[in-house]
Coordinates of C-alpha atoms and ligand atoms in Angstrom, one line a residue:
X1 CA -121.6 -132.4 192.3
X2 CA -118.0 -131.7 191.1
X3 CA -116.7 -127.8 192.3
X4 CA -114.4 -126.0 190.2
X5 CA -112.0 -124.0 192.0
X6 CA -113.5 -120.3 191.9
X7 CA -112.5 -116.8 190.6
X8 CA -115.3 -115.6 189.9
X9 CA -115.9 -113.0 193.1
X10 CA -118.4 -113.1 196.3
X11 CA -121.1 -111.4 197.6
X12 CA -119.4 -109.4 200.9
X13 CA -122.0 -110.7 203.0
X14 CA -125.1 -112.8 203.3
X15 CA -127.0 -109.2 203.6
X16 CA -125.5 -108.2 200.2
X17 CA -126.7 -111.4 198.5
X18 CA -130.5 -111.1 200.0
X19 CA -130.3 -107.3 199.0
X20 CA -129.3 -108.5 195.0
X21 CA -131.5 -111.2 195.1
X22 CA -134.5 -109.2 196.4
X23 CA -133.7 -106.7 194.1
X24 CA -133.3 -108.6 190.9
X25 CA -136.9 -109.9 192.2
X26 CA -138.7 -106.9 193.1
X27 CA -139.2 -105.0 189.6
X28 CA -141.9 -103.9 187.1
X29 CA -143.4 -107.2 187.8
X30 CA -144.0 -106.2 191.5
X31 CA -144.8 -102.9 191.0
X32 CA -147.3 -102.5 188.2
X33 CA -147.7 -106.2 186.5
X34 CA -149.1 -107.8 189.8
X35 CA -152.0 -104.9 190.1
X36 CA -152.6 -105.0 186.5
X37 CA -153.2 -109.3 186.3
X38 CA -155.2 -109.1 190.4
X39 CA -157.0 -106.6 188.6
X40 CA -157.8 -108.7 185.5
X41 CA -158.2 -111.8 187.4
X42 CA -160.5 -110.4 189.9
X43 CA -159.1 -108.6 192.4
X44 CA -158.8 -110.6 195.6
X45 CA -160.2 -113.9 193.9
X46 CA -156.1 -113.9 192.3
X47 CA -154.9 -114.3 195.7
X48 CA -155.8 -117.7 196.4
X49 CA -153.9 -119.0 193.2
X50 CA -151.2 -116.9 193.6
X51 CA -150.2 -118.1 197.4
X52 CA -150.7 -121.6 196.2
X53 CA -148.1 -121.0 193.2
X54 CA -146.3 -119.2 195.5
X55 CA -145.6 -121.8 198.5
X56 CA -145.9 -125.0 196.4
X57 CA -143.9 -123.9 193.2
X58 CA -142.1 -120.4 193.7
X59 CA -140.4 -121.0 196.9
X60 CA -139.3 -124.5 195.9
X61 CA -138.0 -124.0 192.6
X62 CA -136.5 -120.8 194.2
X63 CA -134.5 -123.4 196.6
X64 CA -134.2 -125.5 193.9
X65 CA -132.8 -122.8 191.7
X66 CA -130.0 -121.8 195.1
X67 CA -129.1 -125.1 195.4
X68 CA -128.1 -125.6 191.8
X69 CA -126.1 -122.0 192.0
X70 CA -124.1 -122.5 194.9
X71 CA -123.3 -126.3 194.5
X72 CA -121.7 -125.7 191.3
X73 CA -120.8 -122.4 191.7
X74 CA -121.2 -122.1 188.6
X75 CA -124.2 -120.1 186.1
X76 CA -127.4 -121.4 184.6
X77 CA -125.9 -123.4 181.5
X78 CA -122.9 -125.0 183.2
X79 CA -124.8 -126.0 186.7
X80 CA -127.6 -127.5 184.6
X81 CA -124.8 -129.5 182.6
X82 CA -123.4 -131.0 186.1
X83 CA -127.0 -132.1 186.9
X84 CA -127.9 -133.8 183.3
X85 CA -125.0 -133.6 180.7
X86 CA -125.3 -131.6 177.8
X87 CA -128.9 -131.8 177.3
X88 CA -129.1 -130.0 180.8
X89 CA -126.4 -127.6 179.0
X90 CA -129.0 -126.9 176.6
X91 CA -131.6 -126.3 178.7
X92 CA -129.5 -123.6 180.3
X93 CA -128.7 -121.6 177.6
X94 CA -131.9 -121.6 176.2
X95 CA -133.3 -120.2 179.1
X96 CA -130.5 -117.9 179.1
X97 CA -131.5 -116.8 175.8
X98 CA -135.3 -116.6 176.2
X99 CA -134.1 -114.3 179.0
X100 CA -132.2 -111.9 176.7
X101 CA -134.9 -111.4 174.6
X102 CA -137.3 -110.2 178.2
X103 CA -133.8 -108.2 179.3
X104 CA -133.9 -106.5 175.8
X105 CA -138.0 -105.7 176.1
X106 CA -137.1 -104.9 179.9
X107 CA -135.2 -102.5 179.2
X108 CA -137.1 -100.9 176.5
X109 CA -140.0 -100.6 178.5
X110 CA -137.4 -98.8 181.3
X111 CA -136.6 -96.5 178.8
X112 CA -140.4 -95.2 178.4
X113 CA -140.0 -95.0 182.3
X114 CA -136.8 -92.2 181.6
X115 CA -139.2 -90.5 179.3
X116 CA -142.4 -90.4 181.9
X117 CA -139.7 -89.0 184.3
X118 CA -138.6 -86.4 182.1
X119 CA -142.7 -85.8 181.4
X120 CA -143.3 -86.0 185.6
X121 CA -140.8 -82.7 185.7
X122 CA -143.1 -80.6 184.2
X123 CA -145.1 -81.8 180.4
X124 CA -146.9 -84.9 181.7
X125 CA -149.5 -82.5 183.7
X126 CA -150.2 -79.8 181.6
X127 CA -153.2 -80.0 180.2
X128 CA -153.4 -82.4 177.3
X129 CA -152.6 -81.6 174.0
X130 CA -153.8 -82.6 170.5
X131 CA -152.4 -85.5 168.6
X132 CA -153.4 -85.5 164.8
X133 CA -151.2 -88.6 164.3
X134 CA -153.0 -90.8 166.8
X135 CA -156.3 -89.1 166.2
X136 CA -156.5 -87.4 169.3
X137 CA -158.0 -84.4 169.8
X138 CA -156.8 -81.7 172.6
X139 CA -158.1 -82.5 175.7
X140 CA -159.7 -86.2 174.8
X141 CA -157.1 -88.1 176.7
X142 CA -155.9 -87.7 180.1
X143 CA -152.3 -85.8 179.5
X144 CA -150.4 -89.0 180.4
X145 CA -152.0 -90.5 177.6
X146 CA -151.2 -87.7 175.4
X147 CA -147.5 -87.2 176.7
X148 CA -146.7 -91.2 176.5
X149 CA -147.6 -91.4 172.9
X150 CA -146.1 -88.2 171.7
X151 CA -142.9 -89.6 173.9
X152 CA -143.0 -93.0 172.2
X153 CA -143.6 -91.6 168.8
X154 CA -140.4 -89.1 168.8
X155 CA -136.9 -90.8 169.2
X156 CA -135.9 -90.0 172.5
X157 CA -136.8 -93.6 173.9
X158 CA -133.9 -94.5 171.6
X159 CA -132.0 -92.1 173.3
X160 CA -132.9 -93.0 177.0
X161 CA -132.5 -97.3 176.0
X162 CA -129.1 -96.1 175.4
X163 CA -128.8 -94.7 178.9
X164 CA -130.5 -97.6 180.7
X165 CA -128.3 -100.0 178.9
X166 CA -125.1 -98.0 179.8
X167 CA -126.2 -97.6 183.5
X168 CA -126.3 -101.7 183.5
X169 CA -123.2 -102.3 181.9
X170 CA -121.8 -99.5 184.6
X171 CA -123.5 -101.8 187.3
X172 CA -122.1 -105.1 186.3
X173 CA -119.0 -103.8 185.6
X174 CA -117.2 -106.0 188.5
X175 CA -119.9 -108.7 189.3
X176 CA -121.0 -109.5 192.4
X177 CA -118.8 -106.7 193.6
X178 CA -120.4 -103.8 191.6
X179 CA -123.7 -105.1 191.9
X180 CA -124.1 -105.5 195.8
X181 CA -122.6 -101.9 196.0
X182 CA -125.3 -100.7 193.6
X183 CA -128.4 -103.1 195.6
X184 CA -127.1 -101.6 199.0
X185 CA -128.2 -98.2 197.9
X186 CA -131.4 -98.7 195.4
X187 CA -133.2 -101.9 197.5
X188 CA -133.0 -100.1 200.8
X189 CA -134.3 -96.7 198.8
X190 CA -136.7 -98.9 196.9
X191 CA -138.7 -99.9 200.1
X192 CA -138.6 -96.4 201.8
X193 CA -140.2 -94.6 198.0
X194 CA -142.7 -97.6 198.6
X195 CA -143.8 -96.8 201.8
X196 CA -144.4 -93.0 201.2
X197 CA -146.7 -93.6 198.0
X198 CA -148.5 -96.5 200.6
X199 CA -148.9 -93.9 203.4
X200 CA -150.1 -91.3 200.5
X201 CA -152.5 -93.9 199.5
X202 CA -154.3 -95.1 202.1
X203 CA -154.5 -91.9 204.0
X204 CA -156.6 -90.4 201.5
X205 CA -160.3 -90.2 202.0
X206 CA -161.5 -93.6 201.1
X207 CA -158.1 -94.6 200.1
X208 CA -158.9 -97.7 202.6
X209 CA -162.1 -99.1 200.3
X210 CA -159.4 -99.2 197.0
X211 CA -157.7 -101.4 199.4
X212 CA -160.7 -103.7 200.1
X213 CA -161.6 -103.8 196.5
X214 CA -158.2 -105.7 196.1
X215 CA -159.0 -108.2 198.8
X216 CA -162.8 -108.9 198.1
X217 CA -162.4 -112.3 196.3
X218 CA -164.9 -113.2 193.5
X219 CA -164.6 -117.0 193.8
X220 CA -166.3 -117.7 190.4
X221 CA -163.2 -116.7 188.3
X222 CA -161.2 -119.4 190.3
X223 CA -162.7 -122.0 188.4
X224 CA -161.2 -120.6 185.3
X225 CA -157.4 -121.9 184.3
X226 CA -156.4 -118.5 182.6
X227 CA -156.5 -117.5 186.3
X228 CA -154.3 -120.0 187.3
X229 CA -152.1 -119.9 184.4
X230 CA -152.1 -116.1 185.0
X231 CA -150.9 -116.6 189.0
X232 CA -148.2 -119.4 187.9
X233 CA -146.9 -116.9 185.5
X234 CA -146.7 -114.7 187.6
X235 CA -144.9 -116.3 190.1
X236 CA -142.2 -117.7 187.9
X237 CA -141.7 -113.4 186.9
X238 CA -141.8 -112.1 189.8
X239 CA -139.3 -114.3 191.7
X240 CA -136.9 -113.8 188.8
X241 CA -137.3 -117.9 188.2
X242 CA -136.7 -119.9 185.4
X243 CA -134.6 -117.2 183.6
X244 CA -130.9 -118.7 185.4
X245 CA -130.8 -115.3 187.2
X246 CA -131.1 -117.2 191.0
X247 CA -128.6 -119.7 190.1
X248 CA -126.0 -117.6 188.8
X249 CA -126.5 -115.2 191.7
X250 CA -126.4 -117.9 194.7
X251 CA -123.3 -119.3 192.5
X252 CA -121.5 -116.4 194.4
X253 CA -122.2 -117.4 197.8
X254 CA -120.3 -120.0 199.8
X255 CA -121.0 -123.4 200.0
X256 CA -121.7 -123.4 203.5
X257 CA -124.8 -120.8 203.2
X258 CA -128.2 -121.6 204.7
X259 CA -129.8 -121.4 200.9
X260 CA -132.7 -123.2 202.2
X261 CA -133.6 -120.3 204.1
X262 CA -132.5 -117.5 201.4
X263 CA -134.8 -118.8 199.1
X264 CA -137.5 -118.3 202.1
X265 CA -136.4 -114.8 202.4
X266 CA -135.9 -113.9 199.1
X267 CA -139.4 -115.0 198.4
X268 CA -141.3 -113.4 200.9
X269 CA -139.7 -109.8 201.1
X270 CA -141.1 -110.3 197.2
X271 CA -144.0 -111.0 197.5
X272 CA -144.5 -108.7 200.6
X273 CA -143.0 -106.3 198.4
X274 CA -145.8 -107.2 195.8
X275 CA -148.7 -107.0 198.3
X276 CA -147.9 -103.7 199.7
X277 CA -147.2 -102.2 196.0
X278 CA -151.1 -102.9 195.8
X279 CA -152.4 -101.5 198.1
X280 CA -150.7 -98.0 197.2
X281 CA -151.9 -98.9 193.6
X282 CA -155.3 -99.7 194.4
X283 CA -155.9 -96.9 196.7
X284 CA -155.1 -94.8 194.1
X285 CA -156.8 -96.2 191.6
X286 CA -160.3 -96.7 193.9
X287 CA -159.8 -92.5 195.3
X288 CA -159.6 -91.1 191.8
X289 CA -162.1 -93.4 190.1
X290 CA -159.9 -94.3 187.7
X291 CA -161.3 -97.8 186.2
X292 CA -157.9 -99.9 185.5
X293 CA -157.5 -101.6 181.8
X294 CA -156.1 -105.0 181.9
X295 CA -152.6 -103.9 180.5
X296 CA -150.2 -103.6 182.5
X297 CA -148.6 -101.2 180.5
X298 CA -151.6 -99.1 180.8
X299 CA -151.5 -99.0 184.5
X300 CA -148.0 -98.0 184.8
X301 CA -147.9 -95.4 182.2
X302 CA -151.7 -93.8 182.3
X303 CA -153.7 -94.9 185.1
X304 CA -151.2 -94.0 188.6
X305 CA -149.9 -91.0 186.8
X306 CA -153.5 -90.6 186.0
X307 CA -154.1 -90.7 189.6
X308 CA -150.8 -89.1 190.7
X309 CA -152.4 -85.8 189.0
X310 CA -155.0 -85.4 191.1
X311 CA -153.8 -86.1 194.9
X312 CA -154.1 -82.7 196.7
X313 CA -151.9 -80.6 198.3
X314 CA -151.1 -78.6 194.6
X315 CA -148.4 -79.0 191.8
X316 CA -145.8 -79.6 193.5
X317 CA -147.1 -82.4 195.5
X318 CA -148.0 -83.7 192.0
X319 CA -144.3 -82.9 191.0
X320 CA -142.8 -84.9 193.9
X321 CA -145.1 -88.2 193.9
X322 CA -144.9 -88.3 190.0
X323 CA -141.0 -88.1 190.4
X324 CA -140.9 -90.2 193.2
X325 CA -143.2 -92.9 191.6
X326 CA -141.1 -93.1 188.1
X327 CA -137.4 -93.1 190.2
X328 CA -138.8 -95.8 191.9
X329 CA -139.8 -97.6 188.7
X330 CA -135.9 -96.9 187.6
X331 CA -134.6 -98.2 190.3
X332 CA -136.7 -101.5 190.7
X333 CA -136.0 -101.9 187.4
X334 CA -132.5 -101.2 186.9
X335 CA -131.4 -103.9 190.0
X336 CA -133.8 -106.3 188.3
X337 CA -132.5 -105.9 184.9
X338 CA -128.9 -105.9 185.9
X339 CA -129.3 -109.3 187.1
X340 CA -130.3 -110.5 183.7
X341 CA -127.4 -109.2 181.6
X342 CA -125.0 -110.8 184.5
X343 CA -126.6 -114.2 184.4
X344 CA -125.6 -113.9 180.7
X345 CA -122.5 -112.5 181.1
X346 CA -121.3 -114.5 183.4
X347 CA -122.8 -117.8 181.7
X348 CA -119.8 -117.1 178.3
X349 CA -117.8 -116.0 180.3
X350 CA -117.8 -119.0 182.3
X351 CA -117.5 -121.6 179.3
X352 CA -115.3 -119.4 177.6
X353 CA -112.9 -117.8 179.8
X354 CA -113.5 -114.5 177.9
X355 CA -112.6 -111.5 179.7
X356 CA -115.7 -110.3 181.8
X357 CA -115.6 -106.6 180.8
X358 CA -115.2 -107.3 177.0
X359 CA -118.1 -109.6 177.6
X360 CA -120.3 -107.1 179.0
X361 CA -119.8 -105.0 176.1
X362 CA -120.7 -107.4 173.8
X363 CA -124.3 -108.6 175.3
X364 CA -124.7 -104.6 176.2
X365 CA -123.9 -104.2 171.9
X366 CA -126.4 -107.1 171.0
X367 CA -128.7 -105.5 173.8
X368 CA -129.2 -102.0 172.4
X369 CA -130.0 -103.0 169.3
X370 CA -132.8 -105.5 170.8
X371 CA -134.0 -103.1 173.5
X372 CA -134.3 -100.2 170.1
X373 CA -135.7 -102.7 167.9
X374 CA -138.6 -102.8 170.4
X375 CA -138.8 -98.9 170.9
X376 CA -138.9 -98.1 167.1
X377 CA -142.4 -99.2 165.7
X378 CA -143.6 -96.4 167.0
X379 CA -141.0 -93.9 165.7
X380 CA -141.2 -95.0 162.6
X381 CA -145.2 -95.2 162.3
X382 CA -147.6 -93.6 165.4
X383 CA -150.4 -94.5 163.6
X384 CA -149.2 -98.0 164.9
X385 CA -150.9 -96.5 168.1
X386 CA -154.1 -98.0 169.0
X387 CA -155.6 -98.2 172.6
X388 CA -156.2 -101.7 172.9
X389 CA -153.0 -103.1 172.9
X390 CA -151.1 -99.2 173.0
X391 CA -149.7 -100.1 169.7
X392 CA -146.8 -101.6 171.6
X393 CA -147.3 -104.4 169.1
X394 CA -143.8 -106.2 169.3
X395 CA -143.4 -106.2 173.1
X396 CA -146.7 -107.2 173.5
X397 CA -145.9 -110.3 171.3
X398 CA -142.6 -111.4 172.4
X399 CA -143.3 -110.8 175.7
X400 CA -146.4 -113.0 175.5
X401 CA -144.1 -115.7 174.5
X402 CA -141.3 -115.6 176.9
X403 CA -143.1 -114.6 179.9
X404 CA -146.2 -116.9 179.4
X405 CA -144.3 -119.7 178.1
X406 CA -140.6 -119.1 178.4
X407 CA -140.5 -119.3 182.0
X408 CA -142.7 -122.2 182.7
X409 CA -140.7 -124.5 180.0
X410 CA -138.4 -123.4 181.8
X411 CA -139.3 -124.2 185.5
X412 CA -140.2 -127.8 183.8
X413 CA -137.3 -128.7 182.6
X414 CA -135.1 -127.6 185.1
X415 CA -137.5 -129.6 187.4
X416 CA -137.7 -132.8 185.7
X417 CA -133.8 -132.8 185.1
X418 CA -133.3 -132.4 188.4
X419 CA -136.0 -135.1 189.8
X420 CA -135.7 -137.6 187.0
X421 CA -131.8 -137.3 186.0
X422 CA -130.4 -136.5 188.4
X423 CA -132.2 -137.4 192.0
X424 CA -134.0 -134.4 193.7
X425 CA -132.3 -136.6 197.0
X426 CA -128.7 -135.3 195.8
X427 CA -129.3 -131.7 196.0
X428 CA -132.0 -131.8 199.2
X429 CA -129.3 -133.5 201.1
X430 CA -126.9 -131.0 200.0
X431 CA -129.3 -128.1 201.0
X432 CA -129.8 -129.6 204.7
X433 CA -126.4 -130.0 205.5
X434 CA -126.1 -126.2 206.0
X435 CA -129.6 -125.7 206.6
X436 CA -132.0 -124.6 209.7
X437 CA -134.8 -125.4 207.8
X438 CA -134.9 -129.2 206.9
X439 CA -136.5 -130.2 203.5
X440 CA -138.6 -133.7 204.1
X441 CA -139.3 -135.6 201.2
X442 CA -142.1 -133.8 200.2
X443 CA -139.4 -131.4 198.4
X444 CA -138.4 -134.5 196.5
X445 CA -142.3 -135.1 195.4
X446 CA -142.8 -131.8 194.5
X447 CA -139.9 -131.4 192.0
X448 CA -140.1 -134.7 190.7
X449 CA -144.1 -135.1 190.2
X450 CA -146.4 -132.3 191.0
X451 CA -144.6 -128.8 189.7
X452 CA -144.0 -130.8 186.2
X453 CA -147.4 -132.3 186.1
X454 CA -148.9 -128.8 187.3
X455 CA -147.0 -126.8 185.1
X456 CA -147.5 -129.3 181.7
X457 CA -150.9 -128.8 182.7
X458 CA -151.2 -124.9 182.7
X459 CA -148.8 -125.1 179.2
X460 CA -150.9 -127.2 177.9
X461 CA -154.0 -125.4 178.7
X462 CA -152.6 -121.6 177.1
X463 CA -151.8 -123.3 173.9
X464 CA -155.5 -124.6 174.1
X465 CA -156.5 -121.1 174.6
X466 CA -154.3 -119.9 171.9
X467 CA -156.4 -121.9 169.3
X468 CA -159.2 -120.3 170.3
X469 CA -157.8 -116.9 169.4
X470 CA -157.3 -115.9 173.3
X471 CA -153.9 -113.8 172.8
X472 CA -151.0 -113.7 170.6
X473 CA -152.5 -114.4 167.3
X474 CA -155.5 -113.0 166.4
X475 CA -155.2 -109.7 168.2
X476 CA -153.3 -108.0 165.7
X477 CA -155.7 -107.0 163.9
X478 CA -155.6 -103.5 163.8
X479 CA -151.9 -103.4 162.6
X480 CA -152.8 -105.9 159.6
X481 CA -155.3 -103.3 158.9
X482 CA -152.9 -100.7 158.1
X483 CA -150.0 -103.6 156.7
X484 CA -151.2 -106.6 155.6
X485 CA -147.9 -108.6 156.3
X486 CA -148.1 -107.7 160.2
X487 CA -150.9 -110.4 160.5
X488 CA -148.0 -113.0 160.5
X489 CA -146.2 -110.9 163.3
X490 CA -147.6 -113.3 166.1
X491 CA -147.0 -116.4 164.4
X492 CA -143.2 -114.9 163.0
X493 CA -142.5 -114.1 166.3
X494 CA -143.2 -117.7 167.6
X495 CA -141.3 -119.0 165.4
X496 CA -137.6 -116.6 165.6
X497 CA -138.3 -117.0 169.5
X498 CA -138.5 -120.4 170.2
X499 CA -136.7 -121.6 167.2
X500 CA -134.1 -118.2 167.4
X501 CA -133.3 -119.2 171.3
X502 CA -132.7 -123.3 170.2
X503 CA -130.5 -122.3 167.4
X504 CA -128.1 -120.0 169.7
X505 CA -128.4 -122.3 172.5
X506 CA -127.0 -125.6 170.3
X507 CA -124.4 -123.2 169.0
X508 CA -123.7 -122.3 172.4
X509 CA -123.8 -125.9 174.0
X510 CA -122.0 -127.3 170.8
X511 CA -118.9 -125.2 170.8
X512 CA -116.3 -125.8 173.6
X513 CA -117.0 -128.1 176.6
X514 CA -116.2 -127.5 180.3
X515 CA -113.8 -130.3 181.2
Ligands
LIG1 N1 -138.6 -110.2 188.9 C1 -138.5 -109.0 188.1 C2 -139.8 -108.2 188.2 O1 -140.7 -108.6 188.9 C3 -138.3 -109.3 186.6 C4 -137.1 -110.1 186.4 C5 -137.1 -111.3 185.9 C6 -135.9 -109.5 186.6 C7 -136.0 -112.0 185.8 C8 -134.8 -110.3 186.5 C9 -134.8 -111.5 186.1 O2 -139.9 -107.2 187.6

């Protein structure tokens, strides 16, 4: 694959890159999304799918995703094109698009985070107060629940996108550069905050049995694809694949790097990462009898701080875990999302030449609006509060899309360019020149037959689902209640998504070329 000379900036050091990388990986996903589906999908009985998608489809398309990155040095879009011409071009920038619309929800959801962190200061565990605009009386909610919805119905998380979306752009600033300084702080940090809420966890009395409930498998809800599907998804999030993110950050590294073995690394502090973020959770959760719903959002926002409230040693133990728990949600989240508006970034300013910073402020313009557009529902009309889906009706949707579908068209394509256009041989021989770890021609199989044929398989079976009214459509109906129109906000929202991300991404792929 032809190199263009590069001015684009390095990672310092192999350390820095594995810090950004894990960082950009470790997020919400690891922290509250991966307790909220094991819990879902039955506890321990997710496990076995999820260290199947992890070894025969996360860790290769994470290579996979490396190899592309630091071959071309170049980001998603442009290393795509060297593998398959434009239609690879295409590929790359709708992917980069489908990822600015999760970047823009990302960050929303961030925002609530500020807002729980302002509430974990003091409000979020007084005793809970009445709501007359949700219908809650005093006292009938847990105070998170309570002090979320009052938060999310005044316009402060407009206020606190705003500062999420500035602390980004202030990260990215200088790349690479800016970004390994911030990772070399917060990942470090990130682990230690972990640990303590572990340790808190399974010290308690019977903190150990929470732990267990997460492992004891219940076999029968294997045989079920949503499980599967669920696990896949889950994957592809978690690792940060599928989104362009990996390639434009291994497109910093030299040539000459053992990528191979990053994407090994990357992968397993992850999902280790992942793992031990449950048990904290599930402690918690088993101690204080607090029976988990299956949104994730839930969990994050009620059901820890739910549990957070009642760990002993008084108020100001409460105080510091509630603090500590919602910084570390800020900080996993802020070197995950930062990723995301740099693969973007750098993917114009890459075709364009257009100056990085002036860049930056333009996605970080386009961005606030998204990331408000999410927040204001609520503002605008709490009686679009309803405990089901917490009334967070358009990041519900659009995430549904993106994360359930966006990443595994994704993960396909990329994967069937690669094996069918261009020769998964090209790029594994490239790998094990620099490599300790040799890739046989499994690697080659896996690429070019069974991730595409698995992953069609799983697409195909959540549109099945969708017909029969599983998510997305059909669980709106509460909001149509109170507007009739919102009943087409599932099937709207298909349609500016995956229609939305094509139109910008032939715009993008038609206009200027790289040679
Ligand atoms: N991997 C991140 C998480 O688990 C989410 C993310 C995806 C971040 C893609 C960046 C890019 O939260």
């Amino acid at each position: 694959m032809p190199q263009k000379p590069s001015a684009r900036g390095q990672w310092k050091s192999r350390l820095g890159f594995i810090l950004a990388a894990s960082g950009s990986a470790i997020g919400l996903g690891n922290i509250v999304f991966f307790s909220a589906n094991a819990y879902q999908f039955g506890g321990g009985a997710f496990y076995l799918p999820y260290l199947i998608a992890l070894f025969f489809v996360g860790i290769p398309v994470m290579t996979l995703e490396f190899g592309l990155g630091a071959f071309t040095g170049r980001a998603f879009p442009e290393a795509l094109y060297r593998v398959a011409g434009r239609k690879g071009e295409f590929a790359g920038w709708w992917a980069i698009f489908n990822a600015a619309l999760i970047t823009m929800w990302y960050i929303t959801i961030l925002g609530w985070v500020v807002g729980m962190f302002f509430g974990a200061l003091g409000d979020l565990w007084k005793p809970s107060v009445a709501l007359p605009a949700f219908g809650i009386a005093e006292g009938a909610v847990g105070n998170p629940v309570a002090y979320f919805f009052h938060m999310l119905s005044s316009w402060m998380p407009v206020v606190f996108v705003v500062i999420i979306w500035i602390l980004n752009i202030v990260i990215t600033r200088n790349g690479a550069e800016s970004i390994e300084q911030a990772t070399r702080v917060f990942v470090p940090l990130m682990w230690i905050f972990m640990i303590v809420l572990i340790v808190r966890g399974i010290t308690l009395a019977h903190g150990f049995q929470g732990v267990m409930l997460l492992f004891a498998p219940d076999f029968s809800v294997m045989k079920d694809p949503q499980v599967w599907r669920g696990a896949f998804a889950q994957i592809f999030f978690t690792l940060s694949l599928g989104f362009g993110v990996m390639t434009e950050y291994a497109s910093y590294l030299p040539k000459k790097s053992d990528h191979t073995q990053n994407a090994y690394i990357t992968s397993l502090l992850n999902c280790g990462f992942e793992y031990i973020a449950g048990l904290a959770v599930f402690s918690l959760l088993f101690v204080f009898a607090v029976v988990p719903k299956a949104s994730t959002i839930s969990m994050m926002f009620f059901i820890i701080p739910q549990g957070i409230a009642k760990l002993p040693g008084g108020p100001a133990m409460v105080m510091g875990f509630g603090l500590l728990f919602f910084v570390l949600l800020i900080i996993a989240g802020l070197t995950s999302s930062v990723s995301l508006v740099e693969a973007l970034t750098s993917a114009i300013h890459d075709k364009y030449g257009t100056p990085r910073k002036s860049t930056l402020m333009w996605a970080g313009a386009v961005g606030v609006i998204g990331s408000v557009v999410f927040a204001l529902p609520m503002v605008v009309d709490p009686h679009l509060a309803d405990n089901g889906t917490l009334g967070l009706t358009l990041t519900d949707i659009v995430s549904h899309w993106n994360f359930d579908y966006g990443l595994l068209i994704v993960g396909f394509v990329e994967c069937v360019l690669v094996g069918w256009v261009m020769g998964p041989r090209t790029i594994r021989d490239m790998l094990n020149r620099h490599s300790t770890i040799q890739l046989g021609s499994s690697f080659d199989v896996l690429i070019k037959w069974i991730i595409p044929a698995v992953i069609l398989f799983l697409l195909g079976w959540a549109v099945f689902g969708e017909f029969r009214g599983l998510y997305g459509v059909g669980y709106n109906a509460h909001y149509a209640a109170r507007y009739s129109w919102m009943k087409y906000v599932p099937q709207a929202s298909l349609i500016v998504w995956l229609f939305g991300c094509a139109a910008a991404a032939w715009i993008f792929t038609r206009k200027g070329s790289y040679e």
